[in-house]
Short mmCIF file of C-alpha atoms in Angstrom, two decimals:
data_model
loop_
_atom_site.label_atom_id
_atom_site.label_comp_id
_atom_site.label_asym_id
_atom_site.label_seq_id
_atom_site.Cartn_x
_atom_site.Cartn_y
_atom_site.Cartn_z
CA UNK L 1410 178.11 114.48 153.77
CA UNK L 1411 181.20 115.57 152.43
CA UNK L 1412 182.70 118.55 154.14
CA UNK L 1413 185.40 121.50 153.13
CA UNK L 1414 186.18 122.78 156.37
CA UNK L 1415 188.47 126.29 156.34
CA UNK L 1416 190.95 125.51 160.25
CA UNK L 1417 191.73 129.22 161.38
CA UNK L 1418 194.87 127.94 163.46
CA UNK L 1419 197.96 129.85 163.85
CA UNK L 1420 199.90 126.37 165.36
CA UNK L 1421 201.07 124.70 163.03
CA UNK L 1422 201.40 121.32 164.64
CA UNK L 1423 197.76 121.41 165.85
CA UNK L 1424 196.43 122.24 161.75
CA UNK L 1425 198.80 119.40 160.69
CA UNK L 1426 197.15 116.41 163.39
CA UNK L 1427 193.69 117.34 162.45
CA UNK L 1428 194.44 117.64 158.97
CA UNK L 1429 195.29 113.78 159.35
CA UNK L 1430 191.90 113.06 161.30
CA UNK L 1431 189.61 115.13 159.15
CA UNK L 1432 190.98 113.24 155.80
CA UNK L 1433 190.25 110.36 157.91
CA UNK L 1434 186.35 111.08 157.69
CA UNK L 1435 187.08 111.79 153.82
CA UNK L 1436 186.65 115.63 154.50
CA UNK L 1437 189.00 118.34 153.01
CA UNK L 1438 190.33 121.35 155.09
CA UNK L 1439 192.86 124.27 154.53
CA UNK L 1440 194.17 126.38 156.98
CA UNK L 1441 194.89 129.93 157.55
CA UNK L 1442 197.48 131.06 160.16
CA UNK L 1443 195.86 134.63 161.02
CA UNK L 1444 192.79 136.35 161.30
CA UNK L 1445 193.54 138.54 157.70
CA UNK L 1446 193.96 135.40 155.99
CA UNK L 1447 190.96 133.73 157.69
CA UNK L 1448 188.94 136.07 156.49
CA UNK L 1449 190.49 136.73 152.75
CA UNK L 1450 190.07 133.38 152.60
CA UNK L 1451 186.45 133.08 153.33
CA UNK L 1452 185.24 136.39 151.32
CA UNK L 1453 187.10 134.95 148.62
CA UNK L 1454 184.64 132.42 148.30
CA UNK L 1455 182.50 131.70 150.73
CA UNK L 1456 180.21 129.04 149.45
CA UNK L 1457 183.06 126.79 149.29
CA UNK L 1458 183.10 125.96 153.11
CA UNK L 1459 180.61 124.08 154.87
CA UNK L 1460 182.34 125.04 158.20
CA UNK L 1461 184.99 127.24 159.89
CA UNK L 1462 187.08 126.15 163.41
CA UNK L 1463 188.27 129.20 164.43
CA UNK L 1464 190.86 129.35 167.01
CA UNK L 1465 190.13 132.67 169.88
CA UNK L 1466 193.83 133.79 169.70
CA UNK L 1467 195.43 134.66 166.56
CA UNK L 1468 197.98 136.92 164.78
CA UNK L 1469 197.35 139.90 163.52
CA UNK L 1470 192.82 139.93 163.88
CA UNK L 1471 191.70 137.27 167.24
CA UNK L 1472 189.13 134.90 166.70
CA UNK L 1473 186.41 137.39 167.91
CA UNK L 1474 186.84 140.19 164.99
CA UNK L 1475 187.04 137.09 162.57
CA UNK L 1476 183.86 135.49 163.86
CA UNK L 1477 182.15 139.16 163.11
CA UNK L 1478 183.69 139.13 159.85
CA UNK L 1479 182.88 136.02 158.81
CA UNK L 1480 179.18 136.60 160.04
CA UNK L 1481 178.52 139.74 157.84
CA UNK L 1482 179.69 137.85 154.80
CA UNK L 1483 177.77 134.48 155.50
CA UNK L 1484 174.83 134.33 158.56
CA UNK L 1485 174.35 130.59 157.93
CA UNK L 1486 178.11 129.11 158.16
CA UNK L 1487 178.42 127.07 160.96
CA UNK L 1488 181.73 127.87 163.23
CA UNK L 1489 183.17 126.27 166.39
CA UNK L 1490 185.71 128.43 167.79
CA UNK L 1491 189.29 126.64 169.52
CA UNK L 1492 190.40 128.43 172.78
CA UNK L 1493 192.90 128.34 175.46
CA UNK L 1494 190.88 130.42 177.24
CA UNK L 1495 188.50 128.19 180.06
CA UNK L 1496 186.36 131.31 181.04
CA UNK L 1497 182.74 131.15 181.20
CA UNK L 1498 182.99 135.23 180.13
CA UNK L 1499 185.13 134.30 177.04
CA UNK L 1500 182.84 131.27 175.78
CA UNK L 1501 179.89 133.42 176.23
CA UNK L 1502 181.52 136.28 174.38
CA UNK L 1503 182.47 133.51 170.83
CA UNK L 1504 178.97 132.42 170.83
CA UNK L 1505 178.01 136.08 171.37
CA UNK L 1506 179.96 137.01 168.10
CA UNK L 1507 178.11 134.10 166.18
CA UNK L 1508 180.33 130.91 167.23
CA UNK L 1509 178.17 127.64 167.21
CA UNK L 1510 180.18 125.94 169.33
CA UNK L 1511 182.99 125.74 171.35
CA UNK L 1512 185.67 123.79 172.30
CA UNK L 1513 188.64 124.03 174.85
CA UNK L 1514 192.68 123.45 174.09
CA UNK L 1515 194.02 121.38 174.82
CA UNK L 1516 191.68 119.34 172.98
CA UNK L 1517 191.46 115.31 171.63
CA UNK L 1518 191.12 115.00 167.90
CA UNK L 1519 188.27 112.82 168.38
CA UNK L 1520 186.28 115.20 170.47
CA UNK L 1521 186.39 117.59 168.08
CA UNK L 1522 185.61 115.39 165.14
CA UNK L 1523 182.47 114.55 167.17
CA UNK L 1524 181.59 118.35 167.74
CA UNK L 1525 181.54 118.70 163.83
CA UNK L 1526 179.38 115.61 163.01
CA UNK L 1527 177.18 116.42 166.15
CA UNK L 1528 176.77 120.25 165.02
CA UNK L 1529 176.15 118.87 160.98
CA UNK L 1530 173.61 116.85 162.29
CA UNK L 1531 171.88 119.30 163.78
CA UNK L 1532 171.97 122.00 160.76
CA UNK L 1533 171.07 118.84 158.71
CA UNK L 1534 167.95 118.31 160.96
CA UNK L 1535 167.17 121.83 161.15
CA UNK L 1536 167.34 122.40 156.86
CA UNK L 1537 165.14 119.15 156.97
CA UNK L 1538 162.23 120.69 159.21
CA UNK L 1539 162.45 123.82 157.12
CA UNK L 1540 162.22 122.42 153.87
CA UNK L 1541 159.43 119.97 155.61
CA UNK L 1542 157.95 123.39 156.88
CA UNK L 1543 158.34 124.92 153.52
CA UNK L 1544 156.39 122.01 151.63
CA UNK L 1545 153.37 122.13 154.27
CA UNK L 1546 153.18 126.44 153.96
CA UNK L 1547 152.75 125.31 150.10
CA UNK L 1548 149.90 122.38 150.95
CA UNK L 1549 148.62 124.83 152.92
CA UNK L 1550 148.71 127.87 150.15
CA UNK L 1551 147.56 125.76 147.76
CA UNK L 1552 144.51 127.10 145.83
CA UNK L 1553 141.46 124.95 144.08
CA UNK L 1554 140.54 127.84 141.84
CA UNK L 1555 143.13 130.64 140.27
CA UNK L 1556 142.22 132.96 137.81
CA UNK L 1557 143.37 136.48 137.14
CA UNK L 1558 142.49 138.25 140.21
CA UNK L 1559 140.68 135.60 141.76
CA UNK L 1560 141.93 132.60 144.25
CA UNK L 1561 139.92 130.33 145.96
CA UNK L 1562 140.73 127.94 148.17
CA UNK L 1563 137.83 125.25 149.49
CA UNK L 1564 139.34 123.64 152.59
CA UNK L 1565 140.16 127.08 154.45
CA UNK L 1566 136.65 128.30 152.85
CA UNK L 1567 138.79 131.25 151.70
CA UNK L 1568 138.59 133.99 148.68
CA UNK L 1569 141.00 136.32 147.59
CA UNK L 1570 140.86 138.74 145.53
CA UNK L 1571 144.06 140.43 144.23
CA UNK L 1572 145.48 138.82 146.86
CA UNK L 1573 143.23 140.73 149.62
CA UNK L 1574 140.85 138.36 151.42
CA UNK L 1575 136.60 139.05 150.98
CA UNK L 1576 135.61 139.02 154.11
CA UNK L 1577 131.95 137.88 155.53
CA UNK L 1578 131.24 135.37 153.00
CA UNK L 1579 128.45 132.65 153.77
CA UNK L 1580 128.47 129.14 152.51
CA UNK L 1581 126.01 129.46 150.05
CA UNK L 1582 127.83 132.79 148.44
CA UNK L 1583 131.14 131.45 148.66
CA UNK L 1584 129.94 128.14 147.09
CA UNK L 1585 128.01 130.04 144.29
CA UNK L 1586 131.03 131.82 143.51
CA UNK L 1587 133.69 128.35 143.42
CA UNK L 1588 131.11 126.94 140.96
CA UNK L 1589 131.09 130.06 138.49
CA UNK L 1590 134.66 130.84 138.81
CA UNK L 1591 135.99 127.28 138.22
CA UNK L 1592 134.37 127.45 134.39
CA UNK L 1593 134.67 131.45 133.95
CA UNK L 1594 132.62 133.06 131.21
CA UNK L 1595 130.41 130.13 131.19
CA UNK L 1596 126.92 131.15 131.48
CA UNK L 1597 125.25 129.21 134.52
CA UNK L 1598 121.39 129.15 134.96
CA UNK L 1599 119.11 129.79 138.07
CA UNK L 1600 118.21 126.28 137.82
CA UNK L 1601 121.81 125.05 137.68
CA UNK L 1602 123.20 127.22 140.31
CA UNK L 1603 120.46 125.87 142.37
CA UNK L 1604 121.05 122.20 141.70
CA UNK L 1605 125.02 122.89 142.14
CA UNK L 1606 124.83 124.82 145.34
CA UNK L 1607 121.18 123.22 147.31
CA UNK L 1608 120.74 120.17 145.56
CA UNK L 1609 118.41 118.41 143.39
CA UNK L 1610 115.73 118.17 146.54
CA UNK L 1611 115.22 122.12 146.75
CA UNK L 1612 111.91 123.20 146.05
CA UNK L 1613 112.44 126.50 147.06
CA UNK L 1614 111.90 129.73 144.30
CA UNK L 1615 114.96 130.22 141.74
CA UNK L 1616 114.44 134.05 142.76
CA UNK L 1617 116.99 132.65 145.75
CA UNK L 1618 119.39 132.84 143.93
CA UNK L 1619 119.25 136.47 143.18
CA UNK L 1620 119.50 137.23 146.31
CA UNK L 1621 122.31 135.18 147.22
CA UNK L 1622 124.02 136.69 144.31
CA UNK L 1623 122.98 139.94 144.99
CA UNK L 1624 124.30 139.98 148.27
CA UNK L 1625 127.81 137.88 146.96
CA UNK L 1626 128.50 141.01 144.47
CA UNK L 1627 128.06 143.41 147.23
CA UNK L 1628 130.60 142.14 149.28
CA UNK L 1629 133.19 141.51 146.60
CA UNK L 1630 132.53 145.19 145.06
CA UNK L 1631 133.61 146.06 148.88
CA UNK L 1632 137.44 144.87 147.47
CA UNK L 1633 136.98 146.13 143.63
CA UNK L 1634 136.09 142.85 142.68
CA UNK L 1635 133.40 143.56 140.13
CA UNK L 1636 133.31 139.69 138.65
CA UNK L 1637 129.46 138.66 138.68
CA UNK L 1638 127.75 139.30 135.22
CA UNK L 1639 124.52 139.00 134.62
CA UNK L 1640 123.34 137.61 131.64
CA UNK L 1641 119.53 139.04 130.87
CA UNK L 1642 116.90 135.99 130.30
CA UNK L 1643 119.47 132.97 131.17
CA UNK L 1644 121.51 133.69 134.71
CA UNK L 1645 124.65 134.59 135.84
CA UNK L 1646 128.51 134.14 134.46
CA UNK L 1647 132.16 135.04 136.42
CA UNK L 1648 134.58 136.46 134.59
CA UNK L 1649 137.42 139.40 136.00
CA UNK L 1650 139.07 139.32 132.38
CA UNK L 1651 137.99 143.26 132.62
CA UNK L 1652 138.16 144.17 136.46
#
């Protein structure tokens, strides 16, 4: 990946040797010499940089006021602060402030180099899991059966309506209901309801399906969702066109 790295480096001759070794990689970088320019910089236009080194002691705002700055304006913007300063207390404080890293002057080129691939890598990784994560919350939101108010999904056994979950549903009802709903306002007989939802060997009475139906209507009226119709002499139909 190509990066546009913004060096927050008030020495000069340090900003000009890694400016040598970052067009090395076939990166880009420009520098600012303070912390008002760091930050003018950045809130200029942030979504230019795909990562800030940030050195602790600077002119006119330190590293640690940047780092703040530069936080409110972007959460995600990965930034490995420079320091003289070898104190546990100090280290702790960057990374407190939002720093990703750290690393200590005087430092090798190389090492640093390596602390930006290494820390890429890792926000690479961790954007791949969460798009990964992203595509398996939509797998798993997916829905065999949307209509207006009504979604219903058959491998979680689950029915919402108006986005509210009906509660208590049995097999049979909630199978009675994914058969009606997948065709709605198509009439559906005793005899066809019976075949869909117990199977061609049932030789029980069709009157079982009333009160399977009966009892599915009473427990979606519990969420408003009036969507059973009876239809006198033939059966039953879904349709929440007019809940």
């Amino acid at each position: 990946m190509k990066l546009n790295i913004l060096m927050v480096e008030d020495d000069q001759s340090v900003a000009e040797m890694m400016e040598m070794f970052i067009k090395k990689e076939g990166w880009t970088m420009e520098v600012a010499t303070d912390g008002e320019q760091a930050v003018e910089k950045f809130s200029a236009n942030p979504d230019q940089y795909n990562l800030v080194t940030l050195d602790l002691n600077l002119p006119k705002k330190d590293g640690i006021q940047v780092a703040r700055e530069i936080r409110t304006i972007s959460p995600t913007i990965p930034i490995i602060m420079l320091t003289a300063r070898n104190s546990e207390a100090e280290q702790i404080l960057g990374l407190g402030v939002g720093a990703d890293d750290y690393v200590s002057k005087p430092f090798s080129p190389l090492a640093l180099i390596a602390r930006i691939k290494a820390l890429q890598r890792r926000i690479d990784i961790e954007e791949s899991q969460s798009r990964v994560k992203a595509e398996a919350d939509k797998v798993k939101e997916k829905f065999d059966v949307e209509t207006e108010h009504i979604k219903i999904s058959k491998d979680r056994r689950e029915i919402l309506f108006d986005n509210k979950k009906v509660p208590d549903i049995t097999p049979k009802e909630f199978d009675l209901l994914a058969i009606m709903a997948e065709k709605p306002k198509q009439v559906f007989s005793r005899s066809q309801l019976i075949d869909y939802v117990w199977g061609y060997n049932f030789f029980g009475e069709e009157r079982t399906v009333d009160a399977h139906i009966k009892k599915l209507r009473h427990k979606l009226e519990k969420v408003g969702a009036n969507v059973i119709q009876t239809v006198w002499g033939i059966g039953y139909k879904f349709d929440d066109s007019q809940v």
